[in-house]
Structure formats: structure tokens, C-alpha cells
Short mmCIF file of C-alpha atoms in Angstrom, two decimals:
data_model
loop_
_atom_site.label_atom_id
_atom_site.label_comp_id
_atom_site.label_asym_id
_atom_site.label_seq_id
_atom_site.Cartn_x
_atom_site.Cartn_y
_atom_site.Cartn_z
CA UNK A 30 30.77 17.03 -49.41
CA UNK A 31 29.81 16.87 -53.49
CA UNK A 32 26.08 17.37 -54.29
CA UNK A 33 25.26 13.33 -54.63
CA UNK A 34 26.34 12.53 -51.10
CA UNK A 35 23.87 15.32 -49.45
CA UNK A 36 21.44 14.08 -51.84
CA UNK A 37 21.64 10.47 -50.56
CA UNK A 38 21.92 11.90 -46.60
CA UNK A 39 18.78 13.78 -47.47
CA UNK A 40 17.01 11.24 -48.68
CA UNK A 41 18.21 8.32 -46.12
CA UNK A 42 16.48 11.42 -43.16
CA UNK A 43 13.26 11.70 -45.23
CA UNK A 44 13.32 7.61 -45.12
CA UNK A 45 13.90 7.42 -41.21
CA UNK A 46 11.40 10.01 -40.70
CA UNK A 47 8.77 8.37 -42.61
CA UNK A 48 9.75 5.13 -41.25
CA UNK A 49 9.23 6.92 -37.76
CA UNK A 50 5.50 8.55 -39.25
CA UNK A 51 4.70 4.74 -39.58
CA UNK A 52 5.79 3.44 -36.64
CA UNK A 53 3.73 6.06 -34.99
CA UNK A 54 0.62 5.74 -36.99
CA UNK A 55 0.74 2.03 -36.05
CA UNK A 56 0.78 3.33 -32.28
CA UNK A 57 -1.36 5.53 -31.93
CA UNK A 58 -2.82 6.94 -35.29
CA UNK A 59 -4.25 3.65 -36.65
CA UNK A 60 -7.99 3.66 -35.29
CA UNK A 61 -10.06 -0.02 -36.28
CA UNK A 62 -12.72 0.00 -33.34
CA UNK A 63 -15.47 1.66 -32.77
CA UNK A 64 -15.20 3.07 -29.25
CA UNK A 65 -17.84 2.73 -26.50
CA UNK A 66 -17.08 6.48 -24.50
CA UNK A 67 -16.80 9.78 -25.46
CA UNK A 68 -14.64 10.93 -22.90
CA UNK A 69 -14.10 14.64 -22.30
CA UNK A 70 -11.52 15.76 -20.11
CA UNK A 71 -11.29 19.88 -19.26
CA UNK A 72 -7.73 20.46 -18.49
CA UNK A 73 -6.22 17.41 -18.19
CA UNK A 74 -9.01 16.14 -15.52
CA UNK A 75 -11.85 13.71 -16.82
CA UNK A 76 -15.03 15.22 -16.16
CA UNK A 77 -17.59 13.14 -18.03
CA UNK A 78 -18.27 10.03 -20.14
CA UNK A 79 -21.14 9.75 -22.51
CA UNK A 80 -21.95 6.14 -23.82
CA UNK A 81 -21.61 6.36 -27.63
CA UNK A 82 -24.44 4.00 -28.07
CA UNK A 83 -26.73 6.56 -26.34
CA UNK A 84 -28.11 9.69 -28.55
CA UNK A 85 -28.06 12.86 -27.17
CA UNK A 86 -26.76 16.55 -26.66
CA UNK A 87 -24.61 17.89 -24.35
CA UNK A 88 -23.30 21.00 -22.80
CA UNK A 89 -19.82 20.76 -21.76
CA UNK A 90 -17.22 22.94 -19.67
CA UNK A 91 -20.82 24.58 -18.23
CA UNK A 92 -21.76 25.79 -21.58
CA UNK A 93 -18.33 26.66 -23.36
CA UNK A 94 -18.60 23.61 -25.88
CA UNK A 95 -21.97 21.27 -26.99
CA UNK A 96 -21.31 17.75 -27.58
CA UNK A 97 -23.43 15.93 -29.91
CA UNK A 98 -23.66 11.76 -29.97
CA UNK A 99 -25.84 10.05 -32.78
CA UNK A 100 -25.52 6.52 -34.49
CA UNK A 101 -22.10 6.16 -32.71
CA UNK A 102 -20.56 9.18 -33.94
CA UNK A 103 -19.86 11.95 -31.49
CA UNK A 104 -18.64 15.85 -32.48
CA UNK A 105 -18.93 19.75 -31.46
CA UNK A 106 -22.37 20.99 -32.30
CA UNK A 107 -21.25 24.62 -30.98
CA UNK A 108 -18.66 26.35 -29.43
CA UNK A 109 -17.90 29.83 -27.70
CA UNK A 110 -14.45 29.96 -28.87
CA UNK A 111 -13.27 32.51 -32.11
CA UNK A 112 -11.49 29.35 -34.10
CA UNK A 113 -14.27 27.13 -34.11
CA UNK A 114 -11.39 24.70 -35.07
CA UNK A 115 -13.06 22.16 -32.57
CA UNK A 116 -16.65 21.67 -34.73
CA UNK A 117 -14.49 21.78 -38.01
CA UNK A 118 -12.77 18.89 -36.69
CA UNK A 119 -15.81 16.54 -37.34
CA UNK A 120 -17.44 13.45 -36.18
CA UNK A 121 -15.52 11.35 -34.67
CA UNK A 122 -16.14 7.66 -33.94
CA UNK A 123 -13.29 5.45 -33.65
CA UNK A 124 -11.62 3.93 -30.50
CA UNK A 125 -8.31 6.49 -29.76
CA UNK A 126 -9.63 9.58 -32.13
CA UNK A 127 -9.79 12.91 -30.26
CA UNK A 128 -11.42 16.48 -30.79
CA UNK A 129 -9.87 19.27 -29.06
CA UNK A 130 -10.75 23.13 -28.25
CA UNK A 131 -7.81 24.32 -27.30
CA UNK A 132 -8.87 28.25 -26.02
CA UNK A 133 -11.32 26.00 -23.56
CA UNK A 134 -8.49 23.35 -22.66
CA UNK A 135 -11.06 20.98 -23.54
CA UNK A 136 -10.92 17.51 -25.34
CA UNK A 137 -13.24 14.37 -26.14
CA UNK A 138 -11.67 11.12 -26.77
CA UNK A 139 -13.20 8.04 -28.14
CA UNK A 140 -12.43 5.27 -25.85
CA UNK A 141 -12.58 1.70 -24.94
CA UNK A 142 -13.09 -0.63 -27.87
CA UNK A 143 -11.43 -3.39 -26.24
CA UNK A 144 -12.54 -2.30 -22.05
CA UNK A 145 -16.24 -3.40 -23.37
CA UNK A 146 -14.79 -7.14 -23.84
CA UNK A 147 -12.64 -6.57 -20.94
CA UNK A 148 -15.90 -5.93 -19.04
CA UNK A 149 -17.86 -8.94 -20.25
CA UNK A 150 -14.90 -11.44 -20.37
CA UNK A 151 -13.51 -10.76 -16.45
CA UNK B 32 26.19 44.27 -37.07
CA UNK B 33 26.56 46.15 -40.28
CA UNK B 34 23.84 48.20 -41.17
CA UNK B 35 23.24 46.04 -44.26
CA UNK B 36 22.92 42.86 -42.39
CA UNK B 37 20.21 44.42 -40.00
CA UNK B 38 18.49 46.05 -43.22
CA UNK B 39 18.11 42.70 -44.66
CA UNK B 40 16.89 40.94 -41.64
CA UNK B 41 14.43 43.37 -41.37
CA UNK B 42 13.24 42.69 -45.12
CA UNK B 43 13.12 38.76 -44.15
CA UNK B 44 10.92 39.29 -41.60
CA UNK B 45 8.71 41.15 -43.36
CA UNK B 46 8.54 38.36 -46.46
CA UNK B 47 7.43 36.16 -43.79
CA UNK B 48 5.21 37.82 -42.37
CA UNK B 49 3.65 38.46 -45.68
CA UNK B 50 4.07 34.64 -45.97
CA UNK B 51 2.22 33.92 -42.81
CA UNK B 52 -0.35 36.73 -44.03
CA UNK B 53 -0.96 34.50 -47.29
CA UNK B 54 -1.06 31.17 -45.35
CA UNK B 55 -3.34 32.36 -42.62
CA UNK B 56 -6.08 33.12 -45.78
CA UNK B 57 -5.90 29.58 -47.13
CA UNK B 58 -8.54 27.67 -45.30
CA UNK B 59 -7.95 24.96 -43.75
CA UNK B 60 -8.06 21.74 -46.51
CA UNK B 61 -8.06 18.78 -43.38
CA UNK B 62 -10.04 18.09 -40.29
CA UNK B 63 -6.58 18.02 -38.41
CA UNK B 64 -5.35 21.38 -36.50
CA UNK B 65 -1.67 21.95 -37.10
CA UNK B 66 -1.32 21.02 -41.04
CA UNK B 67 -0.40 23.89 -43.05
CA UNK B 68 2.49 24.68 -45.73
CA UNK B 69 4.67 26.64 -43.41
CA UNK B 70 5.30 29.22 -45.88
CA UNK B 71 7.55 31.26 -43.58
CA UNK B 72 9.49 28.72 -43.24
CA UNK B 73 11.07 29.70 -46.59
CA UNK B 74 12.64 33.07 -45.17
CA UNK B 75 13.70 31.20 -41.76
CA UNK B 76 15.78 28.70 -44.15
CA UNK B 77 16.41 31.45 -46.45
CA UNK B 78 18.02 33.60 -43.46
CA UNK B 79 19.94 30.33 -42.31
CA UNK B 80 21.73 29.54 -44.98
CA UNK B 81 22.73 33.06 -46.25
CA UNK B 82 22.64 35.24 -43.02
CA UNK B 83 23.79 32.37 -40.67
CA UNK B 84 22.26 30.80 -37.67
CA UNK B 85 21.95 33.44 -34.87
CA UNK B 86 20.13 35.45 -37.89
CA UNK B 87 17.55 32.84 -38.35
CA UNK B 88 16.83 32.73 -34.57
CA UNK B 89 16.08 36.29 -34.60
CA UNK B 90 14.22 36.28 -37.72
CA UNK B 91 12.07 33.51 -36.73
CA UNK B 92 11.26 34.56 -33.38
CA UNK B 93 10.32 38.07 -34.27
CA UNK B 94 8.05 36.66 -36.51
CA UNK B 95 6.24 34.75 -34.02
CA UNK B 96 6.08 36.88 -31.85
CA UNK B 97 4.37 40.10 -34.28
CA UNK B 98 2.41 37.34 -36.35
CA UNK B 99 0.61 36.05 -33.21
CA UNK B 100 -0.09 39.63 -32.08
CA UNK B 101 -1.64 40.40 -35.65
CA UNK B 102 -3.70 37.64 -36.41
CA UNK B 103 -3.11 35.04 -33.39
CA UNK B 104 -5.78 34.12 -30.90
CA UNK B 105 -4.80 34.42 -27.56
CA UNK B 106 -2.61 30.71 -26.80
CA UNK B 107 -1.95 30.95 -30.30
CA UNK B 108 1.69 32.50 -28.80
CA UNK B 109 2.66 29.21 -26.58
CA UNK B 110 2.27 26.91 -29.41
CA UNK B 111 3.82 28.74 -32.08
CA UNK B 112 6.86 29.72 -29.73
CA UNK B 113 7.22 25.65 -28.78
CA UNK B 114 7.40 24.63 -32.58
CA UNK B 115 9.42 27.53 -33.67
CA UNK B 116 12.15 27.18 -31.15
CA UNK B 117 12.22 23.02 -31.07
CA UNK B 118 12.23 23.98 -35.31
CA UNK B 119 15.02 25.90 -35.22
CA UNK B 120 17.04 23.74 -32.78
CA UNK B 121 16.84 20.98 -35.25
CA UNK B 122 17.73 22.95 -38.42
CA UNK B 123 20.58 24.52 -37.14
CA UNK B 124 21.67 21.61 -35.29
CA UNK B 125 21.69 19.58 -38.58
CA UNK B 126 23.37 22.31 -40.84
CA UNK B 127 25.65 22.53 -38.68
CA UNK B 128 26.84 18.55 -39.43
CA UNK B 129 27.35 19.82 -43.05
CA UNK B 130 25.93 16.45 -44.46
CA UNK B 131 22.48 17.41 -45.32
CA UNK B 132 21.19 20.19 -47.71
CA UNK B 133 18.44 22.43 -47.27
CA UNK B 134 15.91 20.04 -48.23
CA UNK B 135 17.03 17.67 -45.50
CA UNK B 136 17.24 20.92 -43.07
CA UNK B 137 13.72 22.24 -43.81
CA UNK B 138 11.80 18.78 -43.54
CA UNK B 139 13.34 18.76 -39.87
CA UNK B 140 12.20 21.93 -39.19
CA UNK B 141 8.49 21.27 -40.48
CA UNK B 142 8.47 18.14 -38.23
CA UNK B 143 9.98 19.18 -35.44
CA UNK B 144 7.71 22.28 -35.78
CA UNK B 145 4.50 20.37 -35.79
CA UNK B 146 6.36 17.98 -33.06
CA UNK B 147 6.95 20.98 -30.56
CA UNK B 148 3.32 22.27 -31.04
CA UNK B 149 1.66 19.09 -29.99
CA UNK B 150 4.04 18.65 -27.52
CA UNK B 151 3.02 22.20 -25.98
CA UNK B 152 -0.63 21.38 -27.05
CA UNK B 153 -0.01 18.14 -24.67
CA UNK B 154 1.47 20.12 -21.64
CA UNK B 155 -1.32 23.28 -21.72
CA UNK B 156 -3.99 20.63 -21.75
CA UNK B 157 -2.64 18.50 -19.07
CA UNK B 158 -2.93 15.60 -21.13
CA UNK B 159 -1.20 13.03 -24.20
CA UNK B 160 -4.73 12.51 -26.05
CA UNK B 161 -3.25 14.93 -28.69
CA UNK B 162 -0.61 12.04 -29.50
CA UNK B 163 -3.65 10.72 -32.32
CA UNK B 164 -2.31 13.70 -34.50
CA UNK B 165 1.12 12.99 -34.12
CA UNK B 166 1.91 10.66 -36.98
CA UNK B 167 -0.70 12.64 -39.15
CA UNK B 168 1.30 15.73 -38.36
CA UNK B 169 4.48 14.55 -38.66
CA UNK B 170 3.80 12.94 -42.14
CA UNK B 171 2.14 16.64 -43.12
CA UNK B 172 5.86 18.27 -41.72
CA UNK B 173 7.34 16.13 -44.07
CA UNK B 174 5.54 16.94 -47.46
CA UNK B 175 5.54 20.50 -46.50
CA UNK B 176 9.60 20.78 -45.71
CA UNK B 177 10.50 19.01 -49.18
CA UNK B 178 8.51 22.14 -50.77
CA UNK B 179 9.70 24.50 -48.77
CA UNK B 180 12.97 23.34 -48.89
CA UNK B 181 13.01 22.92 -52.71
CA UNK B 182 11.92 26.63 -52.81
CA UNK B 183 14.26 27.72 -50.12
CA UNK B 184 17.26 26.32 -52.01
CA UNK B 185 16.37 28.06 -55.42
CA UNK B 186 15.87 31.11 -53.45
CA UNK B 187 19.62 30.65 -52.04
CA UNK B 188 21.25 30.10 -54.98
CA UNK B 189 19.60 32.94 -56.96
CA UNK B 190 19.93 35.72 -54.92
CA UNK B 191 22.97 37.31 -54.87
CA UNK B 192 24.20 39.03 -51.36
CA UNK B 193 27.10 39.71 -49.58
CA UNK B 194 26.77 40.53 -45.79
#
């Protein structure tokens, strides 16, 4: 096959896979509401839910991760873990956005934009 | 195996180690785990395309394997195994169709890389929260494999080698 044909194949994959990045942002990455819980789950199991509206600190996994809430935004204050990747990743404050500490298994999701109206309208 | 083919093997994995070395000292320039340049990528493509499939395998794996040893933190392994072995599936797979060149080859392997770690990521934590960073990754996989491949390909074409 001559070099313009590969060329075009090439770029016809980089099309479908950005087409697919979009399609997936739209799904899942696009985050437009502010979330009402910061849900942490430890190992797939959800073991608390801090309202996002509330201020406060807390220790998670009995100690192995702080979680911080203020003005809506939520994110790792400390960690026991080497990486640290989990407090690098930031506040977080939108309805879908997660922080994770992997070594602990550990996540916090923002969630329930929309379960707030739910929970007013029915 | 010729003696020569092992020999150079052996200096492939150590580029990318080096590679991995060099990438593991540039911090991290976005609050999302998982987006890097894949640097080593360029000596698993590199191996592909003049050593042949079965070559890259090796060469990739053993480079997992001693990289997350060196400077991994313990899960470090599971993740970098998932992406690395879903990565190579994909690249040789779609060499093997003969339509695509390297460029095409390596932005596969970056996404499928970054595809297979979440996808670990998702099964170790015991949930699909982790899907957020999907599209994020994904578009990161892409930039990252049209560099890398770019790279890869000069690399192929100017190095002379029979094996």
C-alpha cells in the first residue's frame, strides 16, 4: 500500500478515535452541575456521604486519607500514601468529578446534581 | 535466536528504561493521573517494526516489569501490566492489517494503554467512578501516540539493522 493511502487510513483512525474522545466526554467527562455529595467509597463499597453545602474536615478510611469540604468544593487535605497523587488532584466540585488514592482503594465522587430536584419534585 | 537479535533486544530495553527513567522526572503538568508522553513507547514501536512482534512483547513486558520494581509503588505493577498488554494487543493487531503506519499504530497503543489502566484502575477499586478520566485520557493517548509515533518512524527509517 503507497505512502498516501496509510496516510489517509491513519488519519481516518485518529478521526474515529477523537470522534470516540467526544462521544465520551459528552458521557461522562462533561461536568455542568454542581453536585450536592461527596461520596467516598473504600473499595468499591460506599462508606460515607458528606453534604457539599456543609464545611468541614474529615478523616477517611480511619485515618489513611483527610477530606476537606469548603464553599462547595471538596479535596484531599492529607494522605498516608508515597504518591500523594490524590491531594495533587485538587478541588473538586462538579456533579460526576472524582478523586482517587489508589494505594488506599479509596475514591470521592461528586454526586447528585439532578437527585436534589429529584428529591424536592417527587 | 541469533545472538545479535537478543543483543539488540537487550539494548531496547535498556533505551526504555532510560526513557521511563526521564519520564518518571518530569512532574506531573495536569491534575489527571495517567497523562504522560509514554516515552518508552518509542522503543516498543521501534522493536515492532524492525525486530517484529513477538520482540516487542518481550521488550515491553520486561520493561514493565524491572521499571515498576525500580521506581514503581507497590500496585504500580497491575496497572502498568493491564495497559501494556491491552497496548500491545492493539498495535500488533493493527500492523498486522498492513493499512496503517506507525503513526496510526502508536496512537492505538497510547489509547489503548491509558484504556487498559483505567480499566484495571476500575476492577482493583471495585468500582466505574474512574470512567470521568476516560475521555480526558483517551484524548491525552492520542496527542502523545502522534509524537511518539512521528519519532518512532524517523527512528525506523534511520537506523540501519539487519537481524
Amino acid at each position: 500500500m503507497d505512502r498516501r493511502k496509510r496516510l489517509l487510513m491513519d488519519v481516518l483512525l485518529i478521526a474515529v478515535l477523537l470522534a470516540l474522545t467526544g462521544i465520551l466526554y459528552f458521557q461522562y467527562g462533561k461536568t455542568d452541575e454542581a453536585g450536592t455529595w461527596a461520596v467516598v467509597r473504600v473499595d468499591g463499597r460506599e462508606v460515607a456521604r458528606y453534604a457539599m453545602d456543609q464545611n468541614g474536615v474529615y478523616p477517611l478510611n480511619g485515618g489513611t486519607n483527610v477530606l476537606a469540604i469548603d464553599k462547595g468544593e471538596a479535596w484531599i487535605q492529607e494522605a498516608d500514601c508515597p504518591d500523594h497523587v490524590c491531594m495533587l488532584m485538587g478541588k473538586i466540585s462538579m456533579s460526576g468529578q472524582v478523586i482517587t488514592c489508589l494505594p488506599n482503594l479509596l475514591t470521592v465522587t461528586v454526586e447528585g446534581g439532578e437527585q436534589l430536584v429529584d428529591m424536592i419534585t417527587g | 535466536m541469533k545472538t545479535k537479535k537478543v543483543t539488540v533486544m537487550a539494548l531496547t530495553i535498556a533505551v526504555a528504561m532510560i526513557l521511563s527513567f526521564v519520564e518518571s522526572q518530569i512532574p506531573a503538568f495536569v491534575a489527571i493521573p495517567g497523562v504522560k508522553m509514554g516515552l518508552a513507547n518509542i522503543a516498543v514501536v521501534f522493536a515492532l517494526y524492525k525486530l517484529g512482534w513477538k520482540e516487542a512483547a518481550v521488550v515491553s513486558l520486561i520493561r514493565v516489569f524491572l521499571v515498576s520494581l525500580l521506581f514503581g509503588t507497590g500496585a504500580t505493577l497491575f496497572y502498568s501490566v493491564a495497559g501494556a498488554v491491552l497496548s500491545l494487543l492493539g498495535m500488533i493487531g493493527l500492523k498486522a492489517t498492513g493499512l496503517f503506519s506507525s503513526v496510526a499504530v502508536s496512537v492505538t497503543g497510547g489509547v489503548l494503554h491509558n484504556v487498559g489502566q483505567i480499566g484495571m484502575a476500575c476492577f482493583l477499586l471495585g468500582t466505574d467512578v474512574l470512567r470521568y478520566y476516560l475521555p480526558f485520557l483517551m484524548f491525552s493517548g492520542i496527542l502523545a501516540g502522534v509524537v511518539i509515533g512521528v519519532l518512532a518512524a524517523i527512528l525506523v527509517m534511520r537506523i540501519k539493522l539487519e537481524v
